[in-house]
CSV table of C-alpha atoms in Angstrom, one decimal:
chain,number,residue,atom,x,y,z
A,1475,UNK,CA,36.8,-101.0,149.9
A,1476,UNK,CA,39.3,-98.3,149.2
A,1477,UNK,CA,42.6,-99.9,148.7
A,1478,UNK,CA,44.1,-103.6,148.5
A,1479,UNK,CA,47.7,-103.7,149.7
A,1480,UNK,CA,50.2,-106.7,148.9
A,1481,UNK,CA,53.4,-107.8,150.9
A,1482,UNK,CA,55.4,-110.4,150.6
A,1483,UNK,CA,58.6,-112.0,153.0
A,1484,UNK,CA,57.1,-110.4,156.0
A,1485,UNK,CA,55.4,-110.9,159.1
A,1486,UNK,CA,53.5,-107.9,158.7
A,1487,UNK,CA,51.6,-105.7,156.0
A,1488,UNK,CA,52.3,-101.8,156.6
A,1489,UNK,CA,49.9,-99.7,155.1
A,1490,UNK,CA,51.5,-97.1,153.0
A,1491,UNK,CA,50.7,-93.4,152.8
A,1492,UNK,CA,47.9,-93.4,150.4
A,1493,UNK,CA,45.8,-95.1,153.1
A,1494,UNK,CA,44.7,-91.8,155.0
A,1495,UNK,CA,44.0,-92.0,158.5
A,1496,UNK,CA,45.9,-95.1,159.5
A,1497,UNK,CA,49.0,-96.1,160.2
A,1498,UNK,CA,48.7,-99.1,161.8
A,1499,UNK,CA,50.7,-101.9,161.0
A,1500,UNK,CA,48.7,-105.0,160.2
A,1501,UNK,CA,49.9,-108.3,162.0
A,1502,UNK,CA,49.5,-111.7,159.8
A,1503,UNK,CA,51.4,-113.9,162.0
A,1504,UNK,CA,53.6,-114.9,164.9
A,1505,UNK,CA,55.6,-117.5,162.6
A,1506,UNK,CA,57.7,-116.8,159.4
A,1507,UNK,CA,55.9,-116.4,156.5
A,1508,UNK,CA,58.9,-116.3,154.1
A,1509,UNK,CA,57.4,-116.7,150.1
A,1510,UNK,CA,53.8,-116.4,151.6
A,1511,UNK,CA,51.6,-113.3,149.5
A,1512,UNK,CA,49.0,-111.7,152.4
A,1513,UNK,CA,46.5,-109.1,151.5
A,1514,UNK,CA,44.2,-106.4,153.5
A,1515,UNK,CA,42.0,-104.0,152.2
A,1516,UNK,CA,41.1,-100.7,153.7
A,1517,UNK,CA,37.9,-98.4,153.6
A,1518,UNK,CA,37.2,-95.1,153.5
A,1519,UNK,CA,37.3,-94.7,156.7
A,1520,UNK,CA,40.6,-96.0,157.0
A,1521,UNK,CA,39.4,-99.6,158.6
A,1522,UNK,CA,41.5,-102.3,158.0
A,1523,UNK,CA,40.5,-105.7,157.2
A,1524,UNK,CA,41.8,-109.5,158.5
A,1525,UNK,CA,44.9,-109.7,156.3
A,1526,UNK,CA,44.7,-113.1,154.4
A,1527,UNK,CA,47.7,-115.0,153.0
A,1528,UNK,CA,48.5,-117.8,150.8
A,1529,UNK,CA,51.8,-119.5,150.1
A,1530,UNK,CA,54.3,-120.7,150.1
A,1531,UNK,CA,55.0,-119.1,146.9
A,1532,UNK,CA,58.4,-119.6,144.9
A,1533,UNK,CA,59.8,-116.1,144.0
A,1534,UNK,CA,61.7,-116.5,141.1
A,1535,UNK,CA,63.9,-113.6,141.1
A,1536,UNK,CA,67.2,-114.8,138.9
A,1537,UNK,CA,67.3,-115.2,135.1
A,1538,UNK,CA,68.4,-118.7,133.7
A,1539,UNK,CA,72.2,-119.8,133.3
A,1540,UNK,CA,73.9,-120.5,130.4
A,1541,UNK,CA,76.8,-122.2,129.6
A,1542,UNK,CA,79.3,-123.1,126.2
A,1543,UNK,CA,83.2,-124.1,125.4
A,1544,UNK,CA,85.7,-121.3,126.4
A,1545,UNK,CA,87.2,-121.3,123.4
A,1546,UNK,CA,85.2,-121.7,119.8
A,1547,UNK,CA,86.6,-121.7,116.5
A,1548,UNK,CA,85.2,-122.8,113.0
A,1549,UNK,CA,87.2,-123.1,109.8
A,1550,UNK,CA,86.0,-121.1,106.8
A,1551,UNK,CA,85.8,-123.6,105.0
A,1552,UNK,CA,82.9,-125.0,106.8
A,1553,UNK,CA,80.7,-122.1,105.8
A,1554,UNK,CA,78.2,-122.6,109.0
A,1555,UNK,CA,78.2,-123.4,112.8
A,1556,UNK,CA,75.5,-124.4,114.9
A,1557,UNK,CA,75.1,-122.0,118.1
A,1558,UNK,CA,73.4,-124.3,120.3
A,1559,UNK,CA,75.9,-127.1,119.7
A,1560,UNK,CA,77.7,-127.7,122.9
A,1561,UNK,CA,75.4,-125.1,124.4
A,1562,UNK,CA,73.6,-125.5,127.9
A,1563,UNK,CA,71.1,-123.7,129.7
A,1564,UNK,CA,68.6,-124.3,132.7
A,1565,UNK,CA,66.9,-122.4,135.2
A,1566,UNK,CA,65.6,-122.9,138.5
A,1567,UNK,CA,62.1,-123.2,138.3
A,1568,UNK,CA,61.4,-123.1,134.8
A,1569,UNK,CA,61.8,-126.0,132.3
A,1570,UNK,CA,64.1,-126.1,130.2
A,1571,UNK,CA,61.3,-126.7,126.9
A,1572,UNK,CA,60.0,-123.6,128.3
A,1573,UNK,CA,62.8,-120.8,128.5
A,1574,UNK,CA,62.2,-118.7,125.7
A,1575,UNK,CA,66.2,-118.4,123.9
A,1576,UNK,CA,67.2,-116.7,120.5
A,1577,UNK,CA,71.2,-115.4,119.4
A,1578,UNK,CA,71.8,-112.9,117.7
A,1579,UNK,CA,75.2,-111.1,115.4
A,1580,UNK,CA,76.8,-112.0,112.1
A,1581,UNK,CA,79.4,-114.5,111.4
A,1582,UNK,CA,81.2,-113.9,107.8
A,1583,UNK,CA,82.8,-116.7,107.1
A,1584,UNK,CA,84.4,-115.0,103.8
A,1585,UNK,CA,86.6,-112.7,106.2
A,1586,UNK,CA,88.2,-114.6,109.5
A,1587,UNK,CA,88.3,-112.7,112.3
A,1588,UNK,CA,86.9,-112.7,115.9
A,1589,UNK,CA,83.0,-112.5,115.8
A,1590,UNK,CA,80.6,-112.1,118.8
A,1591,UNK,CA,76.9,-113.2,119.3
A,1592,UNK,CA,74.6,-112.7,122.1
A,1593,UNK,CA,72.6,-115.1,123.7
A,1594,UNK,CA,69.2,-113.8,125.3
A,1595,UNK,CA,67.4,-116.3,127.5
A,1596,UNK,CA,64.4,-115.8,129.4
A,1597,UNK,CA,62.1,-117.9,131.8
A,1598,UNK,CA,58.3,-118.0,132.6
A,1599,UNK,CA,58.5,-115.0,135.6
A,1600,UNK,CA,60.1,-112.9,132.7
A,1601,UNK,CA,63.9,-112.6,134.1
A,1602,UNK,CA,66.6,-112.6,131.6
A,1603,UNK,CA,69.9,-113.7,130.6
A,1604,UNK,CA,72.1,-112.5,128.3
A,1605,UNK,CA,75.7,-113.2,127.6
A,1606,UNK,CA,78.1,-112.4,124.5
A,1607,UNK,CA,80.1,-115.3,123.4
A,1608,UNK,CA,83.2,-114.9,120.7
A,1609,UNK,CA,83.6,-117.0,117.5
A,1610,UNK,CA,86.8,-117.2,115.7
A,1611,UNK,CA,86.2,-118.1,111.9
A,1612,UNK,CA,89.4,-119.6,111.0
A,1613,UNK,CA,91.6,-118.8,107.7
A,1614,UNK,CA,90.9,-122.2,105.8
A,1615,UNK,CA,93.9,-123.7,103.7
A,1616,UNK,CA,94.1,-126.9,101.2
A,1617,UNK,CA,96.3,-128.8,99.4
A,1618,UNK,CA,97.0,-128.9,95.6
A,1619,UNK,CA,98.6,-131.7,94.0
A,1620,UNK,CA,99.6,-131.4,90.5
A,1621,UNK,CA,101.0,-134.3,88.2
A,1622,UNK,CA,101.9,-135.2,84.3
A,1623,UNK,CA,101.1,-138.4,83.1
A,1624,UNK,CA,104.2,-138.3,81.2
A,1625,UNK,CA,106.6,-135.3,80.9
A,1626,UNK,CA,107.0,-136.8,77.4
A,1627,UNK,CA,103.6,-136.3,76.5
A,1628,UNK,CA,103.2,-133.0,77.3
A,1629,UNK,CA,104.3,-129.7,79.6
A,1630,UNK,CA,101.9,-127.9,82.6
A,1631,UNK,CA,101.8,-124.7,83.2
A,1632,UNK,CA,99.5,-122.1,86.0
A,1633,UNK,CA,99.5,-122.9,89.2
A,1634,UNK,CA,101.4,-125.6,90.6
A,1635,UNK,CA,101.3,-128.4,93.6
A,1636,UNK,CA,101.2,-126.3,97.2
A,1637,UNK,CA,98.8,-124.9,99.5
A,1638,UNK,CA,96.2,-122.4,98.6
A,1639,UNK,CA,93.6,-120.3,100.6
A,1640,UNK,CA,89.8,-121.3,100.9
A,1641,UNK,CA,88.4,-119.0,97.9
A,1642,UNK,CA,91.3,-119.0,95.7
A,1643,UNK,CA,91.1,-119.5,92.0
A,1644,UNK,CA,93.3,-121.8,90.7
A,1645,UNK,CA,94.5,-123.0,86.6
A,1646,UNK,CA,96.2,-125.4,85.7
A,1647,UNK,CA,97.0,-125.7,82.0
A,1648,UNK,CA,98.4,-128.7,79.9
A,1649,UNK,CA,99.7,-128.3,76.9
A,1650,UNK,CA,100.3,-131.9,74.5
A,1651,UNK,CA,103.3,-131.9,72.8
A,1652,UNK,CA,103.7,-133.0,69.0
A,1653,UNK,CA,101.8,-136.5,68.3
A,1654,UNK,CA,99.8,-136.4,71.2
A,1655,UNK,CA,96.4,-135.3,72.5
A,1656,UNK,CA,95.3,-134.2,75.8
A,1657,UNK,CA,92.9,-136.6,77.2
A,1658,UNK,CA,92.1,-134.7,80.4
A,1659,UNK,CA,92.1,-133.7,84.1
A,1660,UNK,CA,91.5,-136.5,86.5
A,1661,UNK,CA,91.0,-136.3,90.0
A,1662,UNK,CA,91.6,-139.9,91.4
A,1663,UNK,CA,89.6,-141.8,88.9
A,1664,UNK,CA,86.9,-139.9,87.9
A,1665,UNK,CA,87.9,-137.3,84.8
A,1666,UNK,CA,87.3,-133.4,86.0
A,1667,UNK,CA,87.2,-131.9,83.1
A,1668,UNK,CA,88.0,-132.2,79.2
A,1669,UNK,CA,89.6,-129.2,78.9
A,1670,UNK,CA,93.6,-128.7,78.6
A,1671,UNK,CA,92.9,-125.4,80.7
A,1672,UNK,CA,90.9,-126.1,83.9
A,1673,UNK,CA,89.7,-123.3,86.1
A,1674,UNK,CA,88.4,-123.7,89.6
A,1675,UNK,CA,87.7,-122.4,93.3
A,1676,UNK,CA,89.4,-124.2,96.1
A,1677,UNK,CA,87.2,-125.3,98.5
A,1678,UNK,CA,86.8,-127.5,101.5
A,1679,UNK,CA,88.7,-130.2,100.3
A,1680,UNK,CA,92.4,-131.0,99.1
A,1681,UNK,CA,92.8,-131.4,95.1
A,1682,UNK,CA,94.9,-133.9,93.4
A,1683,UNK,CA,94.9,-133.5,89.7
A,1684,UNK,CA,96.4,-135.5,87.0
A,1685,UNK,CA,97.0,-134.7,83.1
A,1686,UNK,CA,96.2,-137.5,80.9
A,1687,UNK,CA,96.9,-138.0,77.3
């Protein structure tokens, strides 16, 4: 044998050029043999074999799909996101456990802004997907409640009650007047800190501070 030649989705196998001396078309069947693989082989001499074929055959020739909410955003606050929450994907003949998947691109969550990721998806006869997705990390803002036990006791100074970006530093200060003592910061019932000056980094919640004495 010289050469073995392949076809697929036809009703016959053509030899090409490198088979010298022939070009006669090779006949494997009256009927349709749509997804069917035939084979012939061909000799020196240029004689063709009985072309043999096997099938049907699925040709997979598309990558999988992929699919996620229009529209994603994620506070800063939050810090993370999960990219294959909400995410779907699937492919014809491959199962699902079995498509290969990764994303890839950078969220910073200190700077909000429009991100973008790509997904890259790819199935068991090697097509692949990919497709860019956008992420909006969202300025984060919280709350900051500041009270006096009594304005008799004592004066507060720094920041005050109002609203304050995720990352900001905030000081609050409370200074006892004569014939008292400051007791401290409390935050609901649980005492923050000791210290007439407190110092701190808003973060993902709202902060409601009281000054005790």
């Amino acid at each position: 044998v010289e050469k073995i030649y392949y076809c697929t989705n036809t009703s016959k196998c053509t030899p090409n050029t490198e088979a010298t001396g022939t070009s006669k078309a090779v006949t494997v069947s009256t009927e349709s043999k749509t997804n069917y693989v035939c084979a012939y082989s061909v000799d020196k001499a240029g004689n063709i074999s009985d072309t043999t074929c096997g099938g049907p055959y699925k040709l997979d020739k598309s990558g999988p799909t992929i699919s996620y909410p229009a529209t994603t955003e994620v506070e800063q606050a939050e810090q993370t996101i999960d990219l294959w929450n909400n995410v779907t994907y699937s492919d014809n003949y491959t199962a699902t456990a079995s498509i290969e998947k990764s994303v890839t691109g950078t969220l910073n969550f200190a700077q909000p802004d429009d991100y973008k990721v790509t997904y890259t998806l790819k199935d068991e006869a090697g097509n692949v997907t990919t497709k860019e997705r956008t992420i909006t990390i969202l300025l984060s803002t919280r709350t900051l409640t500041v009270t006096n036990q009594n304005n008799n006791y004592g004066t507060l100074s720094g920041n005050s009650s109002g609203t304050y970006n995720y990352g900001t530093r905030v000081t609050v200060t409370a200074t006892p007047k004569q014939g008292y003592v400051f007791a401290g910061w409390m935050s609901g019932d649980k005492t923050v800190s000791s210290e007439s000056t407190y110092s701190f980094i808003m973060k993902g919640e709202n902060v409601t501070l009281k000054a005790t004495y």
